[in-house]
Amino acid sequence: MKKRAQGTRHKAQGKLFVISGPSGSGKTTLAEKILKRRSLKGRIEKSISLTTRPKRPIERNKKDYFFISGPEFQRLRKAKKVLEWTRYLGYYYGTPKEEIDRKLKQGKNVVFCVDLKGVRAFKRIYPRQAVAVFVLPPSLEELRRRIVSRHKGVDEAEAAKRLALAREELTAAKEFDYQLFNEHLEETAARLEEIILKEIKNR
Ligand code: 5GP
Protein backbone atom coordinates (compact mmCIF):
# COMPACT_ATOMS: atom_id res chain seq x y z
CA MET A 1 0.00 0.00 0.00
CA LYS A 2 1.22 3.49 -0.84
CA LYS A 3 2.25 5.61 2.13
CA ARG A 4 0.60 9.01 2.30
CA ALA A 5 2.82 12.03 2.68
CA GLN A 6 3.14 13.26 6.26
CA GLY A 7 0.64 15.92 7.14
CA THR A 8 -1.99 15.11 4.56
CA ARG A 9 -3.72 12.52 6.71
CA HIS A 10 -5.30 14.91 9.15
CA LYS A 11 -6.60 17.45 6.70
CA ALA A 12 -8.37 20.27 8.53
CA GLN A 13 -12.06 19.55 8.63
CA GLY A 14 -14.67 22.23 8.66
CA LYS A 15 -17.18 22.73 11.44
CA LEU A 16 -20.90 22.24 11.06
CA PHE A 17 -22.99 24.94 12.71
CA VAL A 18 -26.35 23.39 13.26
CA ILE A 19 -28.87 26.10 14.06
CA SER A 20 -32.25 25.15 15.40
CA GLY A 21 -35.11 26.70 17.27
CA PRO A 22 -38.85 26.90 17.01
CA SER A 23 -40.61 28.29 13.97
CA GLY A 24 -40.58 32.07 14.40
CA SER A 25 -37.39 32.16 16.49
CA GLY A 26 -35.60 33.94 13.64
CA LYS A 27 -32.98 31.25 12.98
CA THR A 28 -33.14 31.45 9.18
CA THR A 29 -32.80 35.24 9.14
CA LEU A 30 -29.86 34.93 11.53
CA ALA A 31 -28.14 32.37 9.34
CA GLU A 32 -28.56 34.66 6.32
CA LYS A 33 -27.07 37.58 8.25
CA ILE A 34 -24.09 35.56 9.37
CA LEU A 35 -23.18 34.62 5.82
CA LYS A 36 -22.78 38.30 4.99
CA ARG A 37 -20.45 39.17 7.89
CA ARG A 38 -17.11 40.41 6.67
CA SER A 39 -15.18 38.30 9.22
CA LEU A 40 -16.81 35.13 7.86
CA LYS A 41 -16.87 35.89 4.16
CA GLY A 42 -15.55 32.93 2.19
CA ARG A 43 -15.16 30.89 5.38
CA ILE A 44 -18.68 29.63 5.80
CA GLU A 45 -21.39 28.38 3.46
CA LYS A 46 -25.04 27.58 3.93
CA SER A 47 -26.49 24.17 3.27
CA ILE A 48 -29.60 24.37 1.12
CA SER A 49 -32.14 21.74 2.15
CA LEU A 50 -34.55 19.79 0.03
CA THR A 51 -38.22 20.20 0.85
CA THR A 52 -41.60 19.03 -0.37
CA ARG A 53 -43.32 22.04 1.26
CA PRO A 54 -44.82 24.59 -1.16
CA LYS A 55 -42.68 27.64 -1.78
CA ARG A 56 -43.72 30.83 0.01
CA PRO A 57 -43.96 33.90 -2.25
CA ILE A 58 -40.80 35.49 -0.83
CA GLU A 59 -38.75 32.32 -1.15
CA ARG A 60 -36.48 31.45 -4.07
CA ASN A 61 -35.98 27.94 -5.42
CA LYS A 62 -32.38 26.67 -5.04
CA LYS A 63 -31.53 29.62 -2.78
CA ASP A 64 -33.81 29.08 0.22
CA TYR A 65 -34.65 25.45 -0.47
CA PHE A 66 -34.67 22.98 -3.34
CA PHE A 67 -38.45 22.69 -3.72
CA ILE A 68 -39.11 19.16 -4.96
CA SER A 69 -42.01 16.73 -5.20
CA GLY A 70 -42.76 13.95 -2.70
CA PRO A 71 -41.78 11.14 -5.11
CA GLU A 72 -38.52 12.93 -5.97
CA PHE A 73 -37.70 13.28 -2.28
CA GLN A 74 -38.32 9.56 -1.71
CA ARG A 75 -36.21 8.66 -4.75
CA LEU A 76 -33.26 10.68 -3.42
CA ARG A 77 -33.68 9.27 0.07
CA LYS A 78 -33.71 5.68 -1.20
CA ALA A 79 -30.62 6.40 -3.33
CA LYS A 80 -28.90 7.49 -0.05
CA LYS A 81 -28.49 11.03 -1.32
CA VAL A 82 -30.10 12.54 1.76
CA LEU A 83 -27.83 12.81 4.80
CA GLU A 84 -30.62 13.30 7.31
CA TRP A 85 -34.29 14.13 6.97
CA THR A 86 -37.42 14.95 8.89
CA ARG A 87 -41.14 15.21 8.44
CA TYR A 88 -42.60 18.47 9.67
CA LEU A 89 -46.33 19.18 9.54
CA GLY A 90 -46.79 16.66 6.73
CA TYR A 91 -43.90 17.81 4.52
CA TYR A 92 -40.43 16.30 4.09
CA TYR A 93 -37.20 18.22 4.60
CA GLY A 94 -33.67 16.86 4.17
CA THR A 95 -30.00 17.71 3.80
CA PRO A 96 -28.51 16.79 0.41
CA LYS A 97 -25.49 14.57 1.06
CA GLU A 98 -23.10 15.05 -1.87
CA GLU A 99 -22.90 18.81 -1.54
CA ILE A 100 -22.06 18.59 2.16
CA ASP A 101 -19.39 15.94 1.59
CA ARG A 102 -17.82 18.17 -1.03
CA LYS A 103 -17.82 21.26 1.20
CA LEU A 104 -16.38 19.35 4.15
CA LYS A 105 -13.63 17.80 2.04
CA GLN A 106 -12.62 21.31 1.01
CA GLY A 107 -12.35 22.18 4.70
CA LYS A 108 -15.28 24.61 4.50
CA ASN A 109 -17.48 25.44 7.47
CA VAL A 110 -21.16 24.94 6.86
CA VAL A 111 -24.30 26.35 8.48
CA PHE A 112 -27.53 24.32 8.63
CA CYS A 113 -31.02 25.32 9.78
CA VAL A 114 -32.78 22.17 10.90
CA ASP A 115 -35.30 20.86 13.43
CA LEU A 116 -34.45 18.93 16.59
CA LYS A 117 -34.32 15.60 14.78
CA GLY A 118 -31.74 17.12 12.44
CA VAL A 119 -29.62 18.43 15.33
CA ARG A 120 -29.56 14.98 16.90
CA ALA A 121 -28.61 13.38 13.57
CA PHE A 122 -25.71 15.80 13.00
CA LYS A 123 -24.44 15.27 16.55
CA ARG A 124 -24.49 11.51 15.95
CA ILE A 125 -22.91 11.58 12.48
CA TYR A 126 -20.31 14.30 13.18
CA PRO A 127 -19.75 14.25 16.97
CA ARG A 128 -16.52 16.28 16.76
CA GLN A 129 -17.51 18.78 14.12
CA ALA A 130 -21.14 19.61 14.86
CA VAL A 131 -21.81 22.70 16.97
CA ALA A 132 -25.47 23.00 17.95
CA VAL A 133 -26.91 26.48 18.47
CA PHE A 134 -30.43 26.94 19.79
CA VAL A 135 -32.20 30.17 18.92
CA LEU A 136 -34.92 31.11 21.39
CA PRO A 137 -37.60 33.73 21.00
CA PRO A 138 -37.62 36.42 23.72
CA SER A 139 -40.97 35.08 24.99
CA LEU A 140 -43.77 32.73 24.02
CA GLU A 141 -46.01 35.73 23.41
CA GLU A 142 -43.51 37.22 20.95
CA LEU A 143 -43.18 33.83 19.25
CA ARG A 144 -46.95 33.63 18.87
CA ARG A 145 -47.01 37.11 17.37
CA ARG A 146 -44.28 36.26 14.83
CA ILE A 147 -45.85 32.96 13.76
CA VAL A 148 -49.33 34.44 13.43
CA SER A 149 -48.11 37.42 11.42
CA ARG A 150 -46.19 35.16 9.00
CA HIS A 151 -49.28 33.04 8.27
CA LYS A 152 -51.99 35.66 8.64
CA GLY A 153 -54.68 35.25 6.05
CA VAL A 154 -52.69 32.45 4.42
CA ASP A 155 -52.95 29.43 6.63
CA GLU A 156 -53.98 30.18 10.17
CA ALA A 157 -54.46 26.49 11.05
CA GLU A 158 -50.80 25.91 10.18
CA ALA A 159 -49.81 28.79 12.48
CA ALA A 160 -51.60 27.06 15.37
CA LYS A 161 -49.80 23.78 14.66
CA ARG A 162 -46.43 25.53 14.43
CA LEU A 163 -47.01 27.23 17.75
CA ALA A 164 -47.89 23.92 19.46
CA LEU A 165 -44.73 22.32 18.04
CA ALA A 166 -42.65 25.33 19.10
CA ARG A 167 -43.77 24.85 22.72
CA GLU A 168 -42.51 21.25 22.58
CA GLU A 169 -39.21 22.19 20.94
CA LEU A 170 -38.41 24.73 23.66
CA THR A 171 -38.00 21.93 26.21
CA ALA A 172 -34.94 20.62 24.30
CA ALA A 173 -32.80 23.74 24.78
CA LYS A 174 -30.38 21.98 27.13
CA GLU A 175 -29.24 19.55 24.42
CA PHE A 176 -27.46 22.40 22.62
CA ASP A 177 -23.90 23.72 22.88
CA TYR A 178 -25.09 27.34 22.80
CA GLN A 179 -28.39 29.09 23.41
CA LEU A 180 -29.22 32.52 22.04
CA PHE A 181 -32.23 34.62 23.00
CA ASN A 182 -33.11 36.42 19.81
CA GLU A 183 -34.53 39.70 21.02
CA HIS A 184 -32.66 42.16 18.83
CA LEU A 185 -31.57 40.60 15.56
CA GLU A 186 -28.33 42.60 15.16
CA GLU A 187 -27.16 41.80 18.69
CA THR A 188 -27.97 38.11 18.30
CA ALA A 189 -26.15 38.01 14.96
CA ALA A 190 -23.08 39.56 16.63
CA ARG A 191 -23.17 36.90 19.35
CA LEU A 192 -23.53 34.12 16.77
CA GLU A 193 -20.60 35.58 14.84
CA GLU A 194 -18.45 35.46 18.02
CA ILE A 195 -19.42 31.82 18.61
CA ILE A 196 -18.56 30.82 15.06
CA LEU A 197 -15.21 32.64 15.08
CA LYS A 198 -14.28 31.03 18.40
CA GLU A 199 -15.24 27.55 17.19
CA ILE A 200 -13.38 27.94 13.89
CA LYS A 201 -10.23 28.94 15.79
CA ASN A 202 -10.51 25.89 18.05
CA ARG A 203 -10.61 23.42 15.25
P1 5GP B 1 -39.99 25.83 7.45
O1 5GP B 1 -41.22 25.23 6.82
O2 5GP B 1 -40.33 26.80 8.54
O3 5GP B 1 -39.04 26.41 6.42
O4 5GP B 1 -39.19 24.63 8.15
C1 5GP B 1 -39.84 23.78 9.06
C2 5GP B 1 -38.80 23.11 9.95
O5 5GP B 1 -38.00 22.21 9.19
C3 5GP B 1 -37.84 24.10 10.59
O6 5GP B 1 -37.61 23.73 11.94
C4 5GP B 1 -36.59 23.92 9.77
O7 5GP B 1 -35.42 24.28 10.47
C5 5GP B 1 -36.64 22.43 9.52
N1 5GP B 1 -35.79 21.99 8.40
C6 5GP B 1 -35.55 22.65 7.24
N2 5GP B 1 -34.71 21.95 6.48
C7 5GP B 1 -34.39 20.83 7.17
C8 5GP B 1 -33.50 19.72 6.92
O8 5GP B 1 -32.86 19.60 5.88
N3 5GP B 1 -33.43 18.77 7.89
C9 5GP B 1 -34.13 18.85 9.06
N4 5GP B 1 -33.97 17.87 9.95
N5 5GP B 1 -34.95 19.88 9.33
C10 5GP B 1 -35.06 20.86 8.41
GROMACS .gro file of C-alpha atoms and ligand atoms in nm:
model
  227
    1MET     CA    1   0.000   0.000   0.000
    2LYS     CA    2   0.122   0.349  -0.084
    3LYS     CA    3   0.225   0.561   0.213
    4ARG     CA    4   0.060   0.901   0.230
    5ALA     CA    5   0.282   1.203   0.268
    6GLN     CA    6   0.314   1.326   0.626
    7GLY     CA    7   0.064   1.592   0.714
    8THR     CA    8  -0.199   1.511   0.456
    9ARG     CA    9  -0.372   1.252   0.671
   10HIS     CA   10  -0.530   1.491   0.915
   11LYS     CA   11  -0.660   1.745   0.670
   12ALA     CA   12  -0.837   2.027   0.853
   13GLN     CA   13  -1.206   1.955   0.863
   14GLY     CA   14  -1.467   2.223   0.866
   15LYS     CA   15  -1.718   2.273   1.144
   16LEU     CA   16  -2.090   2.224   1.106
   17PHE     CA   17  -2.299   2.494   1.271
   18VAL     CA   18  -2.635   2.339   1.326
   19ILE     CA   19  -2.887   2.610   1.406
   20SER     CA   20  -3.225   2.515   1.540
   21GLY     CA   21  -3.511   2.670   1.727
   22PRO     CA   22  -3.885   2.690   1.701
   23SER     CA   23  -4.061   2.829   1.397
   24GLY     CA   24  -4.058   3.207   1.440
   25SER     CA   25  -3.739   3.216   1.649
   26GLY     CA   26  -3.560   3.394   1.364
   27LYS     CA   27  -3.298   3.125   1.298
   28THR     CA   28  -3.314   3.145   0.918
   29THR     CA   29  -3.280   3.524   0.914
   30LEU     CA   30  -2.986   3.493   1.153
   31ALA     CA   31  -2.814   3.237   0.934
   32GLU     CA   32  -2.856   3.466   0.632
   33LYS     CA   33  -2.707   3.758   0.825
   34ILE     CA   34  -2.409   3.556   0.937
   35LEU     CA   35  -2.318   3.462   0.582
   36LYS     CA   36  -2.278   3.830   0.499
   37ARG     CA   37  -2.045   3.917   0.789
   38ARG     CA   38  -1.711   4.041   0.667
   39SER     CA   39  -1.518   3.830   0.922
   40LEU     CA   40  -1.681   3.513   0.786
   41LYS     CA   41  -1.687   3.589   0.416
   42GLY     CA   42  -1.555   3.293   0.219
   43ARG     CA   43  -1.516   3.089   0.538
   44ILE     CA   44  -1.868   2.963   0.580
   45GLU     CA   45  -2.139   2.838   0.346
   46LYS     CA   46  -2.504   2.758   0.393
   47SER     CA   47  -2.649   2.417   0.327
   48ILE     CA   48  -2.960   2.437   0.112
   49SER     CA   49  -3.214   2.174   0.215
   50LEU     CA   50  -3.455   1.979   0.003
   51THR     CA   51  -3.822   2.020   0.085
   52THR     CA   52  -4.160   1.903  -0.037
   53ARG     CA   53  -4.332   2.204   0.126
   54PRO     CA   54  -4.482   2.459  -0.116
   55LYS     CA   55  -4.268   2.764  -0.178
   56ARG     CA   56  -4.372   3.083   0.001
   57PRO     CA   57  -4.396   3.390  -0.225
   58ILE     CA   58  -4.080   3.549  -0.083
   59GLU     CA   59  -3.875   3.232  -0.115
   60ARG     CA   60  -3.648   3.145  -0.407
   61ASN     CA   61  -3.598   2.794  -0.542
   62LYS     CA   62  -3.238   2.667  -0.504
   63LYS     CA   63  -3.153   2.962  -0.278
   64ASP     CA   64  -3.381   2.908   0.022
   65TYR     CA   65  -3.465   2.545  -0.047
   66PHE     CA   66  -3.467   2.298  -0.334
   67PHE     CA   67  -3.845   2.269  -0.372
   68ILE     CA   68  -3.911   1.916  -0.496
   69SER     CA   69  -4.201   1.673  -0.520
   70GLY     CA   70  -4.276   1.395  -0.270
   71PRO     CA   71  -4.178   1.114  -0.511
   72GLU     CA   72  -3.852   1.293  -0.597
   73PHE     CA   73  -3.770   1.328  -0.228
   74GLN     CA   74  -3.832   0.956  -0.171
   75ARG     CA   75  -3.621   0.866  -0.475
   76LEU     CA   76  -3.326   1.068  -0.342
   77ARG     CA   77  -3.368   0.927   0.007
   78LYS     CA   78  -3.371   0.568  -0.120
   79ALA     CA   79  -3.062   0.640  -0.333
   80LYS     CA   80  -2.890   0.749  -0.005
   81LYS     CA   81  -2.849   1.103  -0.132
   82VAL     CA   82  -3.010   1.254   0.176
   83LEU     CA   83  -2.783   1.281   0.480
   84GLU     CA   84  -3.062   1.330   0.731
   85TRP     CA   85  -3.429   1.413   0.697
   86THR     CA   86  -3.742   1.495   0.889
   87ARG     CA   87  -4.114   1.521   0.844
   88TYR     CA   88  -4.260   1.847   0.967
   89LEU     CA   89  -4.633   1.918   0.954
   90GLY     CA   90  -4.679   1.666   0.673
   91TYR     CA   91  -4.390   1.781   0.452
   92TYR     CA   92  -4.043   1.630   0.409
   93TYR     CA   93  -3.720   1.822   0.460
   94GLY     CA   94  -3.367   1.686   0.417
   95THR     CA   95  -3.000   1.771   0.380
   96PRO     CA   96  -2.851   1.679   0.041
   97LYS     CA   97  -2.549   1.457   0.106
   98GLU     CA   98  -2.310   1.505  -0.187
   99GLU     CA   99  -2.290   1.881  -0.154
  100ILE     CA  100  -2.206   1.859   0.216
  101ASP     CA  101  -1.939   1.594   0.159
  102ARG     CA  102  -1.782   1.817  -0.103
  103LYS     CA  103  -1.782   2.126   0.120
  104LEU     CA  104  -1.638   1.935   0.415
  105LYS     CA  105  -1.363   1.780   0.204
  106GLN     CA  106  -1.262   2.131   0.101
  107GLY     CA  107  -1.235   2.218   0.470
  108LYS     CA  108  -1.528   2.461   0.450
  109ASN     CA  109  -1.748   2.544   0.747
  110VAL     CA  110  -2.116   2.494   0.686
  111VAL     CA  111  -2.430   2.635   0.848
  112PHE     CA  112  -2.753   2.432   0.863
  113CYS     CA  113  -3.102   2.532   0.978
  114VAL     CA  114  -3.278   2.217   1.090
  115ASP     CA  115  -3.530   2.086   1.343
  116LEU     CA  116  -3.445   1.893   1.659
  117LYS     CA  117  -3.432   1.560   1.478
  118GLY     CA  118  -3.174   1.712   1.244
  119VAL     CA  119  -2.962   1.843   1.533
  120ARG     CA  120  -2.956   1.498   1.690
  121ALA     CA  121  -2.861   1.338   1.357
  122PHE     CA  122  -2.571   1.580   1.300
  123LYS     CA  123  -2.444   1.527   1.655
  124ARG     CA  124  -2.449   1.151   1.595
  125ILE     CA  125  -2.291   1.158   1.248
  126TYR     CA  126  -2.031   1.430   1.318
  127PRO     CA  127  -1.975   1.425   1.697
  128ARG     CA  128  -1.652   1.628   1.676
  129GLN     CA  129  -1.751   1.878   1.412
  130ALA     CA  130  -2.114   1.961   1.486
  131VAL     CA  131  -2.181   2.270   1.697
  132ALA     CA  132  -2.547   2.300   1.795
  133VAL     CA  133  -2.691   2.648   1.847
  134PHE     CA  134  -3.043   2.694   1.979
  135VAL     CA  135  -3.220   3.017   1.892
  136LEU     CA  136  -3.492   3.111   2.139
  137PRO     CA  137  -3.760   3.373   2.100
  138PRO     CA  138  -3.762   3.642   2.372
  139SER     CA  139  -4.097   3.508   2.499
  140LEU     CA  140  -4.377   3.273   2.402
  141GLU     CA  141  -4.601   3.573   2.341
  142GLU     CA  142  -4.351   3.722   2.095
  143LEU     CA  143  -4.318   3.383   1.925
  144ARG     CA  144  -4.695   3.363   1.887
  145ARG     CA  145  -4.701   3.711   1.737
  146ARG     CA  146  -4.428   3.626   1.483
  147ILE     CA  147  -4.585   3.296   1.376
  148VAL     CA  148  -4.933   3.444   1.343
  149SER     CA  149  -4.811   3.742   1.142
  150ARG     CA  150  -4.619   3.516   0.900
  151HIS     CA  151  -4.928   3.304   0.827
  152LYS     CA  152  -5.199   3.566   0.864
  153GLY     CA  153  -5.468   3.525   0.605
  154VAL     CA  154  -5.269   3.245   0.442
  155ASP     CA  155  -5.295   2.943   0.663
  156GLU     CA  156  -5.398   3.018   1.017
  157ALA     CA  157  -5.446   2.649   1.105
  158GLU     CA  158  -5.080   2.591   1.018
  159ALA     CA  159  -4.981   2.879   1.248
  160ALA     CA  160  -5.160   2.706   1.537
  161LYS     CA  161  -4.980   2.378   1.466
  162ARG     CA  162  -4.643   2.553   1.443
  163LEU     CA  163  -4.701   2.723   1.775
  164ALA     CA  164  -4.789   2.392   1.946
  165LEU     CA  165  -4.473   2.232   1.804
  166ALA     CA  166  -4.265   2.533   1.910
  167ARG     CA  167  -4.377   2.485   2.272
  168GLU     CA  168  -4.251   2.125   2.258
  169GLU     CA  169  -3.921   2.219   2.094
  170LEU     CA  170  -3.841   2.473   2.366
  171THR     CA  171  -3.800   2.193   2.621
  172ALA     CA  172  -3.494   2.062   2.430
  173ALA     CA  173  -3.280   2.374   2.478
  174LYS     CA  174  -3.038   2.198   2.713
  175GLU     CA  175  -2.924   1.955   2.442
  176PHE     CA  176  -2.746   2.240   2.262
  177ASP     CA  177  -2.390   2.372   2.288
  178TYR     CA  178  -2.509   2.734   2.280
  179GLN     CA  179  -2.839   2.909   2.341
  180LEU     CA  180  -2.922   3.252   2.204
  181PHE     CA  181  -3.223   3.462   2.300
  182ASN     CA  182  -3.311   3.642   1.981
  183GLU     CA  183  -3.453   3.970   2.102
  184HIS     CA  184  -3.266   4.216   1.883
  185LEU     CA  185  -3.157   4.060   1.556
  186GLU     CA  186  -2.833   4.260   1.516
  187GLU     CA  187  -2.716   4.180   1.869
  188THR     CA  188  -2.797   3.811   1.830
  189ALA     CA  189  -2.615   3.801   1.496
  190ALA     CA  190  -2.308   3.956   1.663
  191ARG     CA  191  -2.317   3.690   1.935
  192LEU     CA  192  -2.353   3.412   1.677
  193GLU     CA  193  -2.060   3.558   1.484
  194GLU     CA  194  -1.845   3.546   1.802
  195ILE     CA  195  -1.942   3.182   1.861
  196ILE     CA  196  -1.856   3.082   1.506
  197LEU     CA  197  -1.521   3.264   1.508
  198LYS     CA  198  -1.428   3.103   1.840
  199GLU     CA  199  -1.524   2.755   1.719
  200ILE     CA  200  -1.338   2.794   1.389
  201LYS     CA  201  -1.023   2.894   1.579
  202ASN     CA  202  -1.051   2.589   1.805
  203ARG     CA  203  -1.061   2.342   1.525
  2045GP     P1  204  -3.999   2.583   0.745
  2045GP     O1  205  -4.122   2.523   0.682
  2045GP     O2  206  -4.033   2.680   0.854
  2045GP     O3  207  -3.904   2.641   0.642
  2045GP     O4  208  -3.919   2.463   0.815
  2045GP     C1  209  -3.984   2.378   0.906
  2045GP     C2  210  -3.880   2.311   0.995
  2045GP     O5  211  -3.800   2.221   0.919
  2045GP     C3  212  -3.784   2.410   1.059
  2045GP     O6  213  -3.761   2.373   1.194
  2045GP     C4  214  -3.659   2.392   0.977
  2045GP     O7  215  -3.542   2.428   1.047
  2045GP     C5  216  -3.664   2.243   0.952
  2045GP     N1  217  -3.579   2.199   0.840
  2045GP     C6  218  -3.555   2.265   0.724
  2045GP     N2  219  -3.471   2.195   0.648
  2045GP     C7  220  -3.439   2.083   0.717
  2045GP     C8  221  -3.350   1.972   0.692
  2045GP     O8  222  -3.286   1.960   0.588
  2045GP     N3  223  -3.343   1.877   0.789
  2045GP     C9  224  -3.413   1.885   0.906
  2045GP     N4  225  -3.397   1.787   0.995
  2045GP     N5  226  -3.495   1.988   0.933
  2045GP    C10  227  -3.506   2.086   0.841
   0.00000   0.00000   0.00000
